mmCIF file of N, CA and C in Angstrom:
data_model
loop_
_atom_site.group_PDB
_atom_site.id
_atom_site.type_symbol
_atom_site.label_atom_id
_atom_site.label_comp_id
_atom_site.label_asym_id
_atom_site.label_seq_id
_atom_site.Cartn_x
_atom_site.Cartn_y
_atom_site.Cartn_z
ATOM 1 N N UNK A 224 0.852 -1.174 0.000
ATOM 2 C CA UNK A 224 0.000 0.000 0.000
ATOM 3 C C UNK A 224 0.898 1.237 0.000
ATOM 4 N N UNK A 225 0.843 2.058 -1.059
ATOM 5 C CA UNK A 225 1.848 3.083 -0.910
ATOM 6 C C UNK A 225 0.617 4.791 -0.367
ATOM 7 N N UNK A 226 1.756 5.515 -0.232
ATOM 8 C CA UNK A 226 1.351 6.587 0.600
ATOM 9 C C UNK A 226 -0.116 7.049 0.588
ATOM 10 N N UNK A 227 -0.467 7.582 -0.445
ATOM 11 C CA UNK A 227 -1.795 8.007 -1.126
ATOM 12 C C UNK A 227 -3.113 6.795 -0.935
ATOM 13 N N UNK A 228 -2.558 5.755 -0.532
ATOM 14 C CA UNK A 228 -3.590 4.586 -0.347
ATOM 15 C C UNK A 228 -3.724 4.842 1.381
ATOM 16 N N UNK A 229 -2.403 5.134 1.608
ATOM 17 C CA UNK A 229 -2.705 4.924 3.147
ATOM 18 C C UNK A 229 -3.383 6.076 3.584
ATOM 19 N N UNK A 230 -2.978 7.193 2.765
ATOM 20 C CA UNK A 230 -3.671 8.407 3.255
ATOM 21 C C UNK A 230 -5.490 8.560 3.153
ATOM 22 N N UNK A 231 -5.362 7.841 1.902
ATOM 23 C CA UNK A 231 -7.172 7.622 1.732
ATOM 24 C C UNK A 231 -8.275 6.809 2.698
ATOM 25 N N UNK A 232 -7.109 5.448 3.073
ATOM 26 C CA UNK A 232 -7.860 4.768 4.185
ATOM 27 C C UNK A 232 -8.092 5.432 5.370
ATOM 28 N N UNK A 233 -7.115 6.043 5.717
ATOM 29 C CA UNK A 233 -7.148 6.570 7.153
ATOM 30 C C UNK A 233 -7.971 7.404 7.408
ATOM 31 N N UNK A 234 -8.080 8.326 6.072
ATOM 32 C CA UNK A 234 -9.506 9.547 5.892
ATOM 33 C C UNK A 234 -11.102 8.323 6.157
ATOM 34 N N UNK A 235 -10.854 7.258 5.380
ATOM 35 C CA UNK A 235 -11.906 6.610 5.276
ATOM 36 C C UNK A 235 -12.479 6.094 6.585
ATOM 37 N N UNK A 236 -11.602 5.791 7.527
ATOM 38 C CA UNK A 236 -11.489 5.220 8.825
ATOM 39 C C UNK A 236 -11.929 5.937 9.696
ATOM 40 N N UNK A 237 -11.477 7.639 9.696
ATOM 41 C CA UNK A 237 -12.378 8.638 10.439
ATOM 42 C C UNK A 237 -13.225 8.742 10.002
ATOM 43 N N UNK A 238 -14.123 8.226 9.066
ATOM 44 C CA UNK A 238 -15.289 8.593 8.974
ATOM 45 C C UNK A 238 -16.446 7.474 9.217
ATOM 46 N N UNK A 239 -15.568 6.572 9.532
ATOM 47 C CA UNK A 239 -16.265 5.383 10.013
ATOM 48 C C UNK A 239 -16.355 5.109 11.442
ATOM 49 N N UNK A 240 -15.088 6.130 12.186
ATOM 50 C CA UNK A 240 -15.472 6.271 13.644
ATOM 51 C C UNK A 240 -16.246 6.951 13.883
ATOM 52 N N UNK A 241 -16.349 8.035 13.220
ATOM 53 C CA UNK A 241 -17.151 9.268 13.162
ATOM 54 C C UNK A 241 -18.740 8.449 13.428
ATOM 55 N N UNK A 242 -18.846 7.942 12.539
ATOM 56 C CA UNK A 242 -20.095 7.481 11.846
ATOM 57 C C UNK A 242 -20.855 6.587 13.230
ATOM 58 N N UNK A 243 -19.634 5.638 13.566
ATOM 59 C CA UNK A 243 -19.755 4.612 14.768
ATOM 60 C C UNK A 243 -20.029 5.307 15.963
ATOM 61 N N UNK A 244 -19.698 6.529 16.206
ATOM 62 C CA UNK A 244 -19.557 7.051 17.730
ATOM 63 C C UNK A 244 -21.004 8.219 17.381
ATOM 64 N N UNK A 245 -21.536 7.958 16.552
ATOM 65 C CA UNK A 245 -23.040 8.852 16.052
ATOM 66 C C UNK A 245 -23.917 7.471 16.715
ATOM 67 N N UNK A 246 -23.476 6.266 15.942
ATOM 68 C CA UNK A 246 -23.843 5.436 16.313
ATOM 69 C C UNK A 246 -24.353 5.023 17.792
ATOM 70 N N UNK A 247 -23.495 5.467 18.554
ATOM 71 C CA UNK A 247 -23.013 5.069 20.035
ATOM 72 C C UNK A 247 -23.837 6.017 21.068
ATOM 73 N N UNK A 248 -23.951 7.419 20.372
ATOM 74 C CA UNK A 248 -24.593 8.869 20.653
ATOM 75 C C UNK A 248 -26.279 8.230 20.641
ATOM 76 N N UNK A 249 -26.710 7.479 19.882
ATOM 77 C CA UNK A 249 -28.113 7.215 19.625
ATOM 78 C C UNK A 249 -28.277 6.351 21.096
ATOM 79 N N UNK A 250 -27.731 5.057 21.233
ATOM 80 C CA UNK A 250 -27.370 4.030 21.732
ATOM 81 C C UNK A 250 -28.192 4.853 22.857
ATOM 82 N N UNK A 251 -26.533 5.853 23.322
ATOM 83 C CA UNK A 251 -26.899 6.413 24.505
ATOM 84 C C UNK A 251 -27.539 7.225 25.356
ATOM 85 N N UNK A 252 -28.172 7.993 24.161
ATOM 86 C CA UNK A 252 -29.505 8.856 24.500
ATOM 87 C C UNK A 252 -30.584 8.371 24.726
ATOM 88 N N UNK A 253 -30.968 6.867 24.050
ATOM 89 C CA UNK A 253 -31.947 6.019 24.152
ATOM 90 C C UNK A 253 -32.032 5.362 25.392
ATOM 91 N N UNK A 254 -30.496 4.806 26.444
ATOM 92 C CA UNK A 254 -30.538 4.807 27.339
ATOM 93 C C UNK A 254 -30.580 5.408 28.530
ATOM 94 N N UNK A 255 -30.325 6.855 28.243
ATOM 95 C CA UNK A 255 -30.477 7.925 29.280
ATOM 96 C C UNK A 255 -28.738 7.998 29.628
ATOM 97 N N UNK A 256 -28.177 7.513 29.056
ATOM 98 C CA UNK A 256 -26.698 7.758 29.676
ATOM 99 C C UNK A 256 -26.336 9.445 29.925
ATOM 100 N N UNK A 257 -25.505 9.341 30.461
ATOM 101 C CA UNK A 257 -25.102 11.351 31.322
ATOM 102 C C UNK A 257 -26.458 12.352 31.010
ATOM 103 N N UNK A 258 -28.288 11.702 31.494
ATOM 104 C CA UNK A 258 -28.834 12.423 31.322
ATOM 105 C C UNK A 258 -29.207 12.976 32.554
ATOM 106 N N UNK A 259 -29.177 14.281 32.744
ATOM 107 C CA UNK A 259 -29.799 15.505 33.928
ATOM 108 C C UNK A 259 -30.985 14.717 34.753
ATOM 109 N N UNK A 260 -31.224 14.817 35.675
ATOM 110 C CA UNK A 260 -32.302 14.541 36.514
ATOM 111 C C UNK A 260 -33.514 15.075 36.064
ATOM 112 N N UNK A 261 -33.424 16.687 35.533
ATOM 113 C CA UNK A 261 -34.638 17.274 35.477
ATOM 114 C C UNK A 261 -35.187 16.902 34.455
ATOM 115 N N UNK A 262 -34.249 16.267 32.997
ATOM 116 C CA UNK A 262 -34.669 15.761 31.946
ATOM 117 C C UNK A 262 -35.704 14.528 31.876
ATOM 118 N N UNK A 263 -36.281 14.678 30.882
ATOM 119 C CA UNK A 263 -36.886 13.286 30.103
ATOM 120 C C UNK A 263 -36.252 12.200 29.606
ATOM 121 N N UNK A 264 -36.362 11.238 29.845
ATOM 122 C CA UNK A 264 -35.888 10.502 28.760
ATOM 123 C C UNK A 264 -35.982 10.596 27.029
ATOM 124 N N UNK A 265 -37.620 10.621 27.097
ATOM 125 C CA UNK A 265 -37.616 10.812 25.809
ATOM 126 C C UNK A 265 -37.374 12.013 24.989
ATOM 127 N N UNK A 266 -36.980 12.890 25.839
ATOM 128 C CA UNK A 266 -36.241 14.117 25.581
ATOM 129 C C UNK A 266 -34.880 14.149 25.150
ATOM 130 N N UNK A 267 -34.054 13.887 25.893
ATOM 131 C CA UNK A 267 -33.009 13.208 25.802
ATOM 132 C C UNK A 267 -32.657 12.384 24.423
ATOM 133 N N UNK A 268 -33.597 11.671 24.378
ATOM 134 C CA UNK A 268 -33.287 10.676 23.495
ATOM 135 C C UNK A 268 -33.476 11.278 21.885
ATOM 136 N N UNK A 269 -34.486 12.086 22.182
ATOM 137 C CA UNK A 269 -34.340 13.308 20.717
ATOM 138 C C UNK A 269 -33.527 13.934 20.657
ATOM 139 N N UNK A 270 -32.518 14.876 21.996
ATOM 140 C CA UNK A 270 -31.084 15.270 21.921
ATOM 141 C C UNK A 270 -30.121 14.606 21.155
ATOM 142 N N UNK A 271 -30.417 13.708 21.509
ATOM 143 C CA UNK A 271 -29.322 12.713 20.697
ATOM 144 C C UNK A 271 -29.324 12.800 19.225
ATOM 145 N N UNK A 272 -30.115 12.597 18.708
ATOM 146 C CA UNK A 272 -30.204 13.116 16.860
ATOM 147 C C UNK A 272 -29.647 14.510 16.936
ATOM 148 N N UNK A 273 -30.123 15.164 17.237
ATOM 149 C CA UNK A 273 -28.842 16.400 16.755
ATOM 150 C C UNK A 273 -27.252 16.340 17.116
ATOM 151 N N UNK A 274 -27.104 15.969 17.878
ATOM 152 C CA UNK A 274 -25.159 15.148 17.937
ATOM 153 C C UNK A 274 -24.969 14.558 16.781
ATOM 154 N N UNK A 275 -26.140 13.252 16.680
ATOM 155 C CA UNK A 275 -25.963 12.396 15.533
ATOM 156 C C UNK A 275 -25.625 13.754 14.060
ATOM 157 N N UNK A 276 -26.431 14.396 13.760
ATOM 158 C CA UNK A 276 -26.511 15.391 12.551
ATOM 159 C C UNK A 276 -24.775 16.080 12.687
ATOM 160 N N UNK A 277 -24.749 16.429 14.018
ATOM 161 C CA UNK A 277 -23.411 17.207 13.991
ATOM 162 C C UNK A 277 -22.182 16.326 13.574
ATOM 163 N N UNK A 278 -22.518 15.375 14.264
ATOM 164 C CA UNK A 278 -21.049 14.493 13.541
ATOM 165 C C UNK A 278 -21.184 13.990 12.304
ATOM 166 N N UNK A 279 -22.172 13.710 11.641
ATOM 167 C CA UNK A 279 -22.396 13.476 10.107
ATOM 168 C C UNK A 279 -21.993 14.368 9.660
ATOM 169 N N UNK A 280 -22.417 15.587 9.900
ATOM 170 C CA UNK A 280 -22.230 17.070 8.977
ATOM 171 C C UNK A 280 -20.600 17.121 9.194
ATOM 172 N N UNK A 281 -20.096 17.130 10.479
ATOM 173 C CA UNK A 281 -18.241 16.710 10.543
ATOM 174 C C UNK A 281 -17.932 15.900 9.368
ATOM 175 N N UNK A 282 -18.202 14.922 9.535
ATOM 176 C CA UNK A 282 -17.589 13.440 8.278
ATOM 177 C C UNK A 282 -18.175 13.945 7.129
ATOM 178 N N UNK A 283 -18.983 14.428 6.926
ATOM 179 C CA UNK A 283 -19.071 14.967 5.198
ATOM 180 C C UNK A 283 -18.378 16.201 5.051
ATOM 181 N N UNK A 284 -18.688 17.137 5.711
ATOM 182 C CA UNK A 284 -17.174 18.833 5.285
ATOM 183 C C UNK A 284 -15.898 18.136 5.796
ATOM 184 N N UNK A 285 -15.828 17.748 6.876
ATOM 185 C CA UNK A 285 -13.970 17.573 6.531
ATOM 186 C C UNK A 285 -13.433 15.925 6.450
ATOM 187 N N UNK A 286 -14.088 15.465 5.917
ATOM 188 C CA UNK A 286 -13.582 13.931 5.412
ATOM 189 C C UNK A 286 -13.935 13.866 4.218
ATOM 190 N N UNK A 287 -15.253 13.390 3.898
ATOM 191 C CA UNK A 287 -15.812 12.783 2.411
ATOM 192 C C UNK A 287 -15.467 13.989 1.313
ATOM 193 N N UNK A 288 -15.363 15.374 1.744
ATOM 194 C CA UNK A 288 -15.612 16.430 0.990
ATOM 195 C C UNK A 288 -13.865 15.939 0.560
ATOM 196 N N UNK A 289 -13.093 15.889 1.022
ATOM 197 C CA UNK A 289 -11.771 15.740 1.166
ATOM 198 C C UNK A 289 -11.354 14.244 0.131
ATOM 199 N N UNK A 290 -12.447 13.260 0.405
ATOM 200 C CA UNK A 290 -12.188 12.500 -0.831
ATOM 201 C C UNK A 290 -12.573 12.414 -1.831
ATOM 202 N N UNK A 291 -13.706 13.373 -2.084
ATOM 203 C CA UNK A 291 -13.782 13.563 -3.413
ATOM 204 C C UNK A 291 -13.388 14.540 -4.115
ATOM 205 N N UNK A 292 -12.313 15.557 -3.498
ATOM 206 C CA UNK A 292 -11.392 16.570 -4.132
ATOM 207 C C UNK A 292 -9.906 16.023 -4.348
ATOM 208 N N UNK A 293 -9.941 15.047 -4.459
ATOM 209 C CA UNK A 293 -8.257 14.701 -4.721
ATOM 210 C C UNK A 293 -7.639 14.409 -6.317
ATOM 211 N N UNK A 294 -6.614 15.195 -6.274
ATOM 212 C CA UNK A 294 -6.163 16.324 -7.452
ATOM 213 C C UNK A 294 -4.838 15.276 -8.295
ATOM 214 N N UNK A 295 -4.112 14.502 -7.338
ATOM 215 C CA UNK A 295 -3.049 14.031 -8.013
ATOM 216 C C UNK A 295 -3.611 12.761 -8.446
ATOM 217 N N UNK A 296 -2.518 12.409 -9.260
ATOM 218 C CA UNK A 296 -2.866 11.437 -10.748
ATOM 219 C C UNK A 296 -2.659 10.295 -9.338
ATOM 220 N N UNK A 297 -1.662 9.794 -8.991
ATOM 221 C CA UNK A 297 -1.905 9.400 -8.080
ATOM 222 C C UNK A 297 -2.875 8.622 -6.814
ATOM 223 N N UNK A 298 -3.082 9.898 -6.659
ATOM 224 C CA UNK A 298 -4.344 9.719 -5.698
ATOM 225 C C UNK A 298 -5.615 9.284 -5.918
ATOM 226 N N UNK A 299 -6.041 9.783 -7.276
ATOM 227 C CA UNK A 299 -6.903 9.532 -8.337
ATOM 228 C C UNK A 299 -6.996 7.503 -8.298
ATOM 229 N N UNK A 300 -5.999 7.499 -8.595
ATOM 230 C CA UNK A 300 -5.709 5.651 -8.754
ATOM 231 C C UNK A 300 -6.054 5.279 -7.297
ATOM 232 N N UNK A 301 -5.380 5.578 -6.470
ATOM 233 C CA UNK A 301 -5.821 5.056 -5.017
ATOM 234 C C UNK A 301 -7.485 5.010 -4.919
ATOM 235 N N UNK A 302 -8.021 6.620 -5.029
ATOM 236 C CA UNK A 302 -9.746 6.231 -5.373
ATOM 237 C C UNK A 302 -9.783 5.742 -6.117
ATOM 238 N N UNK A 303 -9.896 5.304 -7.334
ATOM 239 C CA UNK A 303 -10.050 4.190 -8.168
ATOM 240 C C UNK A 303 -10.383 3.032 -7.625
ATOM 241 N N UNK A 304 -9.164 2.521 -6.749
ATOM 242 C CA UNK A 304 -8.873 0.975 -6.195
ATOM 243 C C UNK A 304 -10.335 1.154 -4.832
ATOM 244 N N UNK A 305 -10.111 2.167 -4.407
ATOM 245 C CA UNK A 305 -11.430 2.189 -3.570
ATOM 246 C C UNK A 305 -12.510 2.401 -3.531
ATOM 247 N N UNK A 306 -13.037 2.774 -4.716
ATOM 248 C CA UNK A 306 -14.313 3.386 -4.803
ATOM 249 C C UNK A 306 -15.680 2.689 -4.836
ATOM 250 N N UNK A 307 -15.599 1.500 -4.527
ATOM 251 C CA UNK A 307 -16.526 0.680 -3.695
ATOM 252 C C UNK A 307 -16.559 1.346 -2.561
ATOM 253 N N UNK A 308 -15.488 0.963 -1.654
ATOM 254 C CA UNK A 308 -15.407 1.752 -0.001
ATOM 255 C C UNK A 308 -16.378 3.384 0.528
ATOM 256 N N UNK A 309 -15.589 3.939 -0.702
ATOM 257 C CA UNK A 309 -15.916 5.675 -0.596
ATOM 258 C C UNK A 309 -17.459 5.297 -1.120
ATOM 259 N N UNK A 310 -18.091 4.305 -2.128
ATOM 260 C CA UNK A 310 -19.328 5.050 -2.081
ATOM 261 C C UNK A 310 -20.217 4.068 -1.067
ATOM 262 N N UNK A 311 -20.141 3.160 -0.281
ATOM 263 C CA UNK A 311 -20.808 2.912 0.732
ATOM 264 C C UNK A 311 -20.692 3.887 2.304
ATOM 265 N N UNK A 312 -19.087 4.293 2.459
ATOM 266 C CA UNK A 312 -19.175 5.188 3.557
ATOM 267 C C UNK A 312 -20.301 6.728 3.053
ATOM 268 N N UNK A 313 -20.093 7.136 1.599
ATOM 269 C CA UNK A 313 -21.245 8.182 1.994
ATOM 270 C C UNK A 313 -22.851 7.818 1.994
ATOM 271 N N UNK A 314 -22.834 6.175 1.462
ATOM 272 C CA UNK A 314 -24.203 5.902 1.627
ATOM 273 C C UNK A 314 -24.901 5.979 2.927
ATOM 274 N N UNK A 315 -23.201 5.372 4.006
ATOM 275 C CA UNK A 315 -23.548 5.417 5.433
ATOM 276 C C UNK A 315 -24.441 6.987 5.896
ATOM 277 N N UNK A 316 -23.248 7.477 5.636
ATOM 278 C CA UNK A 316 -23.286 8.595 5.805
ATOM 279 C C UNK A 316 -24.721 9.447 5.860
ATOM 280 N N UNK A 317 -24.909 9.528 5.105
ATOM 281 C CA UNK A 317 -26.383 9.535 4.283
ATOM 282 C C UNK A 317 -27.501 9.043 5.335
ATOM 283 N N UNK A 318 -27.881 7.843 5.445
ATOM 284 C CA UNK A 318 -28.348 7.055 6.012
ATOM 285 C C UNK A 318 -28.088 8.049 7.577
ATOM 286 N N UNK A 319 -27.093 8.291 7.900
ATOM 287 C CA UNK A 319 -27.439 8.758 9.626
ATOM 288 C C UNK A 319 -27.573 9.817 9.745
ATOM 289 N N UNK A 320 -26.943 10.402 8.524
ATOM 290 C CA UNK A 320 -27.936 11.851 8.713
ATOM 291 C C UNK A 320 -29.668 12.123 8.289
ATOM 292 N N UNK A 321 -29.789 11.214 7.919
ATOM 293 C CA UNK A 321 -31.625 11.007 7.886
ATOM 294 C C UNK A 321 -32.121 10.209 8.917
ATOM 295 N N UNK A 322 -31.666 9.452 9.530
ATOM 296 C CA UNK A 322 -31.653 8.932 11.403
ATOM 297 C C UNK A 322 -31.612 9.704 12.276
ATOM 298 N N UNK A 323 -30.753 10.490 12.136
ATOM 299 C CA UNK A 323 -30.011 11.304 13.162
ATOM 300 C C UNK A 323 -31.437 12.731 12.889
ATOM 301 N N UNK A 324 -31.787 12.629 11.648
ATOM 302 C CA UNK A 324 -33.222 13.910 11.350
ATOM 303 C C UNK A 324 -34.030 13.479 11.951
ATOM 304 N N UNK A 325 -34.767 12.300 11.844
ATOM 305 C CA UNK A 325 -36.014 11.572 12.641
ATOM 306 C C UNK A 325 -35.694 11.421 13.824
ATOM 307 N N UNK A 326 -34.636 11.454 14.453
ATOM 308 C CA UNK A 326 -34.274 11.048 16.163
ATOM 309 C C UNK A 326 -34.683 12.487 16.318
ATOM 310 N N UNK A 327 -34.149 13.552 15.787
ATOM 311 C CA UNK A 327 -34.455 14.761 16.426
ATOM 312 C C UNK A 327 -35.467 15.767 16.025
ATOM 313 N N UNK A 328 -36.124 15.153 15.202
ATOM 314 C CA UNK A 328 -37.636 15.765 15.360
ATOM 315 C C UNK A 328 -38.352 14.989 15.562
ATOM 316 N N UNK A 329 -38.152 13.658 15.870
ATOM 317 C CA UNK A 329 -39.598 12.556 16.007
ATOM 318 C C UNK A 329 -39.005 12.013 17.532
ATOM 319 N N UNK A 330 -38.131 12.161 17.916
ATOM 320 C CA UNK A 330 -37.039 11.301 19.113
ATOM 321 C C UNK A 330 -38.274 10.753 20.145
ATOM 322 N N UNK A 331 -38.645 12.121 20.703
ATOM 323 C CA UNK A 331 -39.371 11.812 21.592
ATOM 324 C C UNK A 331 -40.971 10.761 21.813
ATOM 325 N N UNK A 332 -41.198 10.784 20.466
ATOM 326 C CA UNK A 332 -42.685 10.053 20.051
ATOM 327 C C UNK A 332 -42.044 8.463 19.657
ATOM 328 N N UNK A 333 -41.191 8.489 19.341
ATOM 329 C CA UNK A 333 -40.554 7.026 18.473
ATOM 330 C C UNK A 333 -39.756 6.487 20.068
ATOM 331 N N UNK A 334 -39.270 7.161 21.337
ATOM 332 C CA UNK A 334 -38.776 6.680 22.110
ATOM 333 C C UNK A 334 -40.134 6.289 22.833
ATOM 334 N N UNK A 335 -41.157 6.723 23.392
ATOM 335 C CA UNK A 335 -42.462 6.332 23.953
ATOM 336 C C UNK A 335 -43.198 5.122 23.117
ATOM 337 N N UNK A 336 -43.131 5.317 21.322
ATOM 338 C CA UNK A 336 -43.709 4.374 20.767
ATOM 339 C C UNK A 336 -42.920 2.825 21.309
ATOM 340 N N UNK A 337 -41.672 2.716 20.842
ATOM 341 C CA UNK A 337 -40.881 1.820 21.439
ATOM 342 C C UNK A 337 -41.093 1.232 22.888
ATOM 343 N N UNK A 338 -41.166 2.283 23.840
ATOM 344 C CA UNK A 338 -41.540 1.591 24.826
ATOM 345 C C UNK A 338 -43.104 1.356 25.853
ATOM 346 N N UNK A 339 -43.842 1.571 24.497
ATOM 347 C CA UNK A 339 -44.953 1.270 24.822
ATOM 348 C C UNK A 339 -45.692 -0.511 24.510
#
């Protein structure tokens, strides 16, 4: 794997932690983790979609935006060899930022539906 490959994965990799720890943000709003006393749960648990949105909106301006501007011939070939990878991470991508929309305008009705 030469430089430009490694540099692409590693971009690819933050955006898959990124993606995972949005992941983790849902998890934990749903469980009430570090939530206030005075709070709701199902309050809370709609908080959580807007984190989710913020770190999506992170991984698309300074990651994905970043792999699909790459300029050298080079680098070009590295996306090439990956571009399976790159277009499922923005499918991810995608996908939790329309999760991460319904957690935080529906959070609270979809956390009561669930546990009703």
């Amino acid at each position: 794997m030469n430089y430009y490959e490694k540099r692409l994965v590693t971009k690819m990799l933050a955006v898959w932690v990124s993606l995972f720890a949005s992941l983790l943000i849902l998890w934990a709003g749903y469980r009430g983790f570090l939530m206030p006393e005075i709070d709701k749960p199902a309050i809370w648990f709609q908080r959580s979609g807007s984190v989710v949105i913020l770190i999506t909106v992170f991984a698309e301006l300074f990651v994905i935006k970043r792999l699909r501007s790459i300029s050298d011939g080079q680098e070009i070939t590295a996306r090439a060899k990956f571009k399976n990878y790159i277009s499922i991470t923005n499918i991810f991508d995608i996908a939790m930022s329309l999760i991460g929309t319904v957690v935080w305008g529906y959070g609270d009705l979809i956390y009561m539906e669930v546990l009703s």
